[in-house]
Short mmCIF file of C-alpha atoms in Angstrom, two decimals:
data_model
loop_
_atom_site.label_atom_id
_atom_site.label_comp_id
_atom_site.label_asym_id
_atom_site.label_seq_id
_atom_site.Cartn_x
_atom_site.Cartn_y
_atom_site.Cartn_z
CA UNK A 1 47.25 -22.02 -216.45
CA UNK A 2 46.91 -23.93 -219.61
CA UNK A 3 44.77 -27.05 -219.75
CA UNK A 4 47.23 -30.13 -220.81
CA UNK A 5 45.21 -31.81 -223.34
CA UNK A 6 47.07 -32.37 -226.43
CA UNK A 7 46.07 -29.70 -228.06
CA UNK A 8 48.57 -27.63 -225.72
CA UNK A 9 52.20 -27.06 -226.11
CA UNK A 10 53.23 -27.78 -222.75
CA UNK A 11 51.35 -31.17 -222.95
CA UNK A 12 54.32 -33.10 -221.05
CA UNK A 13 55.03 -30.55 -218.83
CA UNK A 14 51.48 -30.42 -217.78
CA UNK A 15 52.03 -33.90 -217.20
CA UNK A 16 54.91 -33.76 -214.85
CA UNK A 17 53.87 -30.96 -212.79
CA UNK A 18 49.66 -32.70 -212.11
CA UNK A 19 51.82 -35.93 -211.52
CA UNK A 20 53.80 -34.02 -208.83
CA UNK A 21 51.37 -31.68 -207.54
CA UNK A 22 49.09 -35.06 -206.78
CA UNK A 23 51.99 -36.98 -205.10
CA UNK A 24 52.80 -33.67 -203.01
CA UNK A 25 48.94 -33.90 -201.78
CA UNK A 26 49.70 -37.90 -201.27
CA UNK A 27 53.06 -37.39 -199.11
CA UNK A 28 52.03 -33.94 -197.11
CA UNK A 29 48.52 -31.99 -195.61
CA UNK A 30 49.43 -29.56 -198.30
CA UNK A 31 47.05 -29.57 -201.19
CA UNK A 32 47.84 -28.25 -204.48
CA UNK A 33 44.55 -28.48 -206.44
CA UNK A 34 45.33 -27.85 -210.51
CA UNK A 35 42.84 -25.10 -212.36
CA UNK A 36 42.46 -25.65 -216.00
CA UNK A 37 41.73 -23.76 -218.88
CA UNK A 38 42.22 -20.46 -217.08
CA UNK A 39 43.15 -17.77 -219.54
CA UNK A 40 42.42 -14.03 -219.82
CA UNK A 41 38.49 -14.12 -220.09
CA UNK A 42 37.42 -13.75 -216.28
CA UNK A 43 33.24 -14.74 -217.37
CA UNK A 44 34.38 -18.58 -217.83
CA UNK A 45 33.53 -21.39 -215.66
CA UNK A 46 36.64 -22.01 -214.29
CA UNK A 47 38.55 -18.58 -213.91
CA UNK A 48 34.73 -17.86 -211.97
CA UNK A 49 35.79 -20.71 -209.70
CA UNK A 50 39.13 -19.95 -209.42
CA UNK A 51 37.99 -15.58 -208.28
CA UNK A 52 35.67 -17.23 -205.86
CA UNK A 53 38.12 -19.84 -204.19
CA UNK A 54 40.58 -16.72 -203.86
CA UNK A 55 38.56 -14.69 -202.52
CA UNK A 56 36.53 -17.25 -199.75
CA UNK A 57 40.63 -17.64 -198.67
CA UNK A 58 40.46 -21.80 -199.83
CA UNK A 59 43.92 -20.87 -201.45
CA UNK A 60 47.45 -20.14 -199.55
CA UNK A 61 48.71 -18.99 -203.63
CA UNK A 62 48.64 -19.45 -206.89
CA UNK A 63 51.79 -21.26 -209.40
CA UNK A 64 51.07 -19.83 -212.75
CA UNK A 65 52.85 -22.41 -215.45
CA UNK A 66 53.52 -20.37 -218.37
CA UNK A 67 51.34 -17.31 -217.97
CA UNK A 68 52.62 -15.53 -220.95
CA UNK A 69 50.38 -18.10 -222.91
CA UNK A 70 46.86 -17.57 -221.47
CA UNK A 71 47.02 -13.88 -221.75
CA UNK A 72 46.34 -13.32 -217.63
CA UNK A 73 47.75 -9.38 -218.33
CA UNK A 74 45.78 -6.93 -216.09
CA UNK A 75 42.96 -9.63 -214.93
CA UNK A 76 42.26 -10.00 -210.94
CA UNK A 77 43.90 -13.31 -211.18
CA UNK A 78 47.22 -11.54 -211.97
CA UNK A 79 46.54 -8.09 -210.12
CA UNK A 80 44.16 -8.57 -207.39
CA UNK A 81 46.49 -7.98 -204.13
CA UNK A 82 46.96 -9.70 -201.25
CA UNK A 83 47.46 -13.16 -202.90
CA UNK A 84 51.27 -14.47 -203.37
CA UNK A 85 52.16 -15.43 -206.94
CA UNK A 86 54.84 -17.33 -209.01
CA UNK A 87 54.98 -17.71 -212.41
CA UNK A 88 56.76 -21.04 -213.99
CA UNK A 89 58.19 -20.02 -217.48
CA UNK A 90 61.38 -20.25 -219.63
CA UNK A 91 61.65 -16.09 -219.26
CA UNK A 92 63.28 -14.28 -216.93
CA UNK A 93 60.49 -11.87 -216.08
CA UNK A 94 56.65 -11.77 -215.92
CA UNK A 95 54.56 -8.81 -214.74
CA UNK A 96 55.17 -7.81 -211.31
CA UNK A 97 55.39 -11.55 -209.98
CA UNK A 98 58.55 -13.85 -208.65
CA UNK A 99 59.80 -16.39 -212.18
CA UNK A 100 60.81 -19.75 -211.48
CA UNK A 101 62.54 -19.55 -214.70
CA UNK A 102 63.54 -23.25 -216.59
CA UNK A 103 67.00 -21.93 -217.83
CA UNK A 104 66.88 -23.00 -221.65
CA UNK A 105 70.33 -21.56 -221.96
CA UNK A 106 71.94 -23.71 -219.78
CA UNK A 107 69.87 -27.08 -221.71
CA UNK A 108 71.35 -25.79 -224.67
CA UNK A 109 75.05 -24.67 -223.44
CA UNK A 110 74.76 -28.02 -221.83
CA UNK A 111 73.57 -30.34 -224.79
CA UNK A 112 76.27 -28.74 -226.81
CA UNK A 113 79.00 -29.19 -224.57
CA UNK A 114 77.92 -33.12 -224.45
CA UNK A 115 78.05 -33.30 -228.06
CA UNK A 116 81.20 -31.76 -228.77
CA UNK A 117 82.89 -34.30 -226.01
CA UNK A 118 81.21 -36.64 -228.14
CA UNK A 119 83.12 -35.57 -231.32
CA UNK A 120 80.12 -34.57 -232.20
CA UNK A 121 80.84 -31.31 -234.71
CA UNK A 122 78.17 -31.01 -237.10
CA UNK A 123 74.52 -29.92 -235.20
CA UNK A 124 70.99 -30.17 -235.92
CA UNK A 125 68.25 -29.09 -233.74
CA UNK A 126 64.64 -29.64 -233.81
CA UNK A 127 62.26 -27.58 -231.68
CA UNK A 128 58.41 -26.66 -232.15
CA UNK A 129 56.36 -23.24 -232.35
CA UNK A 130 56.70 -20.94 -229.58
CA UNK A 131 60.50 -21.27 -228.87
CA UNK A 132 61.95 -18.00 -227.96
CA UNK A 133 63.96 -16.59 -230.67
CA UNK A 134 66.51 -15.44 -228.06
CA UNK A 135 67.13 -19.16 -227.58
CA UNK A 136 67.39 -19.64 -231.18
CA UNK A 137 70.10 -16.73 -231.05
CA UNK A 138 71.69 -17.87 -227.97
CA UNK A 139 71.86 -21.46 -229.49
CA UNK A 140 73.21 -20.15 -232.95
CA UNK A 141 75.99 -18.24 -230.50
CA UNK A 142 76.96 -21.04 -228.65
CA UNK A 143 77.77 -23.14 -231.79
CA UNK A 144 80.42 -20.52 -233.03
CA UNK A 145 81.65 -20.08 -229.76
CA UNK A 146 82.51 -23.88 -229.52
CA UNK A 147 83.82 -23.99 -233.26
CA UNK A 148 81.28 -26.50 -234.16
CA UNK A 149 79.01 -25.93 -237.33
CA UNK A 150 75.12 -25.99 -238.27
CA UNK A 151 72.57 -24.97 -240.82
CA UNK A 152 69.96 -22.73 -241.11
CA UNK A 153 67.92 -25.79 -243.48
CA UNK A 154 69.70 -27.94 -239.82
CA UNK A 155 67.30 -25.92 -237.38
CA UNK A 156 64.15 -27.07 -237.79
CA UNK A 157 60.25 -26.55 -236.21
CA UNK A 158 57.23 -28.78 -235.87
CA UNK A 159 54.25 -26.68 -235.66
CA UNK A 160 51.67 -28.10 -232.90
CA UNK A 161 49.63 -29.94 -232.54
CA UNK A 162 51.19 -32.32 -235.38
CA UNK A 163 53.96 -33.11 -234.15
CA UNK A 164 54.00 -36.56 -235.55
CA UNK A 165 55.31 -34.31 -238.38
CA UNK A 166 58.57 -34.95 -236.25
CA UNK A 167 58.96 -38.02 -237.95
CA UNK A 168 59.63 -36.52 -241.69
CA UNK A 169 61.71 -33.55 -240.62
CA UNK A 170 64.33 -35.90 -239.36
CA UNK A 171 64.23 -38.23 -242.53
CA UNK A 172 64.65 -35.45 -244.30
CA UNK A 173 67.70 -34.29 -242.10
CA UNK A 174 69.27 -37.47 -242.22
CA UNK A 175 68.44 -39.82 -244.95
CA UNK A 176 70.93 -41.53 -247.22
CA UNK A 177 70.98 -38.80 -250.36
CA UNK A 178 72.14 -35.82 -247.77
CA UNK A 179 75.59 -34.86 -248.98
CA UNK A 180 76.30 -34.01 -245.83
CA UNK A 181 74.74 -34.75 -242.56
CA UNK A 182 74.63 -33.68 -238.99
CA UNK A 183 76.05 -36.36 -236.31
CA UNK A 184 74.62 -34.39 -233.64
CA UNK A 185 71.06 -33.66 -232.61
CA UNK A 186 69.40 -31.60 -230.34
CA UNK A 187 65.50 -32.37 -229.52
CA UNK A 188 64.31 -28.86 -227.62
CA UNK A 189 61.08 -29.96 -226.78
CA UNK A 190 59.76 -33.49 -224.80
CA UNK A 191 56.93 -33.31 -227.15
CA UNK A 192 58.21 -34.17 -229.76
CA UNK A 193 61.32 -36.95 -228.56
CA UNK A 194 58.93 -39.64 -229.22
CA UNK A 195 58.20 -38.75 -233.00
CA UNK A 196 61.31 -37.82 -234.04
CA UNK A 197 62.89 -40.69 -231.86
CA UNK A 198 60.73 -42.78 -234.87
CA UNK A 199 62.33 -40.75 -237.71
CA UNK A 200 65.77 -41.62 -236.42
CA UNK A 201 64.51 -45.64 -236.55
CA UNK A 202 63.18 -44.35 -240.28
CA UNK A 203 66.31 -43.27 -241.14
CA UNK A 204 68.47 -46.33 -240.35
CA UNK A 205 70.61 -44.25 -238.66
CA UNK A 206 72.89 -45.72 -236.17
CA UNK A 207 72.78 -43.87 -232.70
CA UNK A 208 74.50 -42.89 -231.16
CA UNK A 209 77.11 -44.42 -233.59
CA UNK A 210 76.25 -42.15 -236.60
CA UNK A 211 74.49 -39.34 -234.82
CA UNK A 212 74.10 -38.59 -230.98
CA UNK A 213 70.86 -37.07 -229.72
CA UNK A 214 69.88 -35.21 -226.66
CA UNK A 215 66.42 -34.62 -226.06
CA UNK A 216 64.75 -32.42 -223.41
CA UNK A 217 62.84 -33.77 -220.34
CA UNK A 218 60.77 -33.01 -217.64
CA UNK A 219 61.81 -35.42 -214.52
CA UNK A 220 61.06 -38.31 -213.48
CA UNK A 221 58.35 -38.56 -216.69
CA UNK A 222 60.59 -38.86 -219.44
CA UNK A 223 59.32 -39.31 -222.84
CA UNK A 224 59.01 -42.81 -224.31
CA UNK A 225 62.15 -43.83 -226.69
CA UNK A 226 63.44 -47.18 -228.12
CA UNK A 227 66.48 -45.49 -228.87
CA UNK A 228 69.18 -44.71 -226.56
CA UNK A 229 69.22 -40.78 -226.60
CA UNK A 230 70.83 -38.59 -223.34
CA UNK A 231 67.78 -37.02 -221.52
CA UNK A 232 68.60 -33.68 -219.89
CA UNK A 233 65.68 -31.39 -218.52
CA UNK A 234 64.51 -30.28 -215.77
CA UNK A 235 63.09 -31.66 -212.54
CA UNK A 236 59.70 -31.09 -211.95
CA UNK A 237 59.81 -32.31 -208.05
CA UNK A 238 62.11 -28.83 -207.93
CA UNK A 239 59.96 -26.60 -209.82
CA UNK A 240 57.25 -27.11 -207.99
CA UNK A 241 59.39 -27.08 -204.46
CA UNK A 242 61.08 -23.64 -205.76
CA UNK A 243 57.12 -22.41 -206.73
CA UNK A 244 55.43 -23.57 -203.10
CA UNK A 245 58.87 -22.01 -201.37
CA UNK A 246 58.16 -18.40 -202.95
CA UNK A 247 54.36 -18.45 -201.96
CA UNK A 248 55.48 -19.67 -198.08
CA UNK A 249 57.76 -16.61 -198.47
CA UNK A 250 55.59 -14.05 -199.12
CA UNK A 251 52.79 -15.10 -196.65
CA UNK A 252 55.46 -14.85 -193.93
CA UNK A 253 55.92 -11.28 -195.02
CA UNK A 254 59.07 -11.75 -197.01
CA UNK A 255 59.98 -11.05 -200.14
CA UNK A 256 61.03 -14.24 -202.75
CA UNK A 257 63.66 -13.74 -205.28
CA UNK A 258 62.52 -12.08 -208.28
CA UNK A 259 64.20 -14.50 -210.43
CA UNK A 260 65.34 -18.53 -209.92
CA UNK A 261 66.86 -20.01 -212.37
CA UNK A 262 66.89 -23.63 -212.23
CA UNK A 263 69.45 -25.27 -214.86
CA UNK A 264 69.40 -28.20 -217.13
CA UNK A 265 70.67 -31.52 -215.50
CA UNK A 266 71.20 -34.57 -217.08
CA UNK A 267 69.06 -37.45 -216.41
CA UNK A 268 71.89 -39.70 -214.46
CA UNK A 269 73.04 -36.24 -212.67
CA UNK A 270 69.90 -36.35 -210.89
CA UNK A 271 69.50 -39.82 -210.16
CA UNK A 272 73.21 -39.22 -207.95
CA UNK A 273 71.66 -36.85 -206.36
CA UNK A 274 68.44 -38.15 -205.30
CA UNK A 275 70.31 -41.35 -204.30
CA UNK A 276 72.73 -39.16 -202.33
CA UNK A 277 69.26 -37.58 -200.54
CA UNK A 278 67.78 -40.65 -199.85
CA UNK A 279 71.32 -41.94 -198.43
CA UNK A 280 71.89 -39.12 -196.03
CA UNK A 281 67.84 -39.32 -194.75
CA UNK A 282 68.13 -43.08 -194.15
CA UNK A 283 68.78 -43.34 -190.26
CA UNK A 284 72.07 -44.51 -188.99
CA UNK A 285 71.84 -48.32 -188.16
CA UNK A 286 74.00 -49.91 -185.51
CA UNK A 287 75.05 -46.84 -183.84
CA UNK A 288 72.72 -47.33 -180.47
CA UNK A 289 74.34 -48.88 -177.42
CA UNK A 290 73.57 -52.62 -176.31
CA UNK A 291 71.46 -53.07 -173.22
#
């Protein structure tokens, strides 16, 4: 794992899953202690204490949340045997290990579909460094596939850690000299929703009146925003249920699917459903015979 300091990409998503993993350990016996900083050199402080606590049996598994970034490749943490492992990543494979895989196609098939139900025709998006390209393709797909329209000078990047840099590249996408200017926008990243959010208040842009946004989340810890964008992500109470599911699995001697993919849902999608949860755990009242 990465350390979430903001000097890391997955910053908010750090965020989430600590913020989960802790209530877990509130609600349950279950412990999930977090490791940071653990990349590929095995002589650090931490990776030491993370060889040790695997190997004195103190751990039922390990989650790895996005592996591909810490360069774990042929290191004991990754190859040792007899310890289960999942990897949490937006890719569909990872080594030898099970992928809970965060199904960016589906947040962008989704945001798009939103926006053209909208009206919306005319799309912008706005990511940051480390975005797959085959999202980029798949998202450049999608758009002729719906008949809609963008730009190459319409897909934009923040490189991190400045995102505040978010700010300018949507004035510059949508201020008042722009012949012509998208009325759609897609933030790909929670990182950045907050900064960019502030370009769109820059702008004097109406929204969602003269451009509707959706901007990527990781539930329930949204990203602040004065403005009323749609938030559609992912929900990190699932991930991490999914993750702890494939580790039970494989110390009861079965094997986990290699791949989960869990989709994009919008923000008021999930709310229905964990009000329909809580409504079908509540115990039925009134039902008991009188005495």
């Amino acid at each position: 794992p990465k350390p979430p300091s903001i000097t890391q990409i997955r910053s908010r998503f750090w965020t989430a899953l600590s913020n989960e993993a802790a209530q877990l350990g509130q609600a349950q016996p279950r412990k999930v202690p977090i490791y940071y900083g653990v990349d590929g050199h095995s002589d650090t402080e931490i990776s030491q204490k993370l060889l040790t606590d695997m190997h004195s049996h103190r751990l039922a598994g390990l989650i790895f949340a996005f592996p591909e970034e810490a360069g774990l490749g042929g290191t004991p943490l990754l190859e040792e045997p007899g310890m289960p492992r999942v990897a949490v990543t937006t890719q569909a494979e990872f080594h030898h290990l099970p992928v809970i895989c965060l199904d960016m196609r589906s947040f962008i098939d989704r945001s798009l579909d939103y926006l053209a139900s909208r009206g919306r025709r005319r799309i912008a998006l706005l990511t940051v460094t480390g975005t797959r390209a085959e999202h980029l393709e798949h998202f450049n797909n999608a758009i002729k596939s719906r008949k809609l329209t963008t730009k190459p000078y319409w897909v934009q990047c923040v490189g991190w850690p400045e995102t505040q840099w978010a700010r300018n590249v949507v004035q510059l996408l949508l201020h008042d000299d722009q012949t012509t200017r998208p009325d759609g926008l897609i933030i790909m990243d929670d990182n950045i929703v907050e900064y960019a959010t502030a370009g769109l208040v820059g702008s004097n842009v109406s929204v969602p009146g003269d451009v509707e946004v959706v901007a990527h989340c990781n539930f329930p810890w949204s990203a602040p925003s004065v403005l009323p964008i749609k938030n559609l992500g992912y929900d990190a109470r699932q991930v991490l249920k999914l993750a702890i599911d494939c580790v039970d699995r494989e110390r009861r001697g079965q094997s986990p699917p290699k791949l989960t993919k869990v989709p994009a849902i919008f923000e008021e999608e999930l709310a229905a459903a964990n009000s329909d949860m809580r409504a079908a755990n509540e115990p039925l009242r009134g039902s008991g015979k009188r005495q």
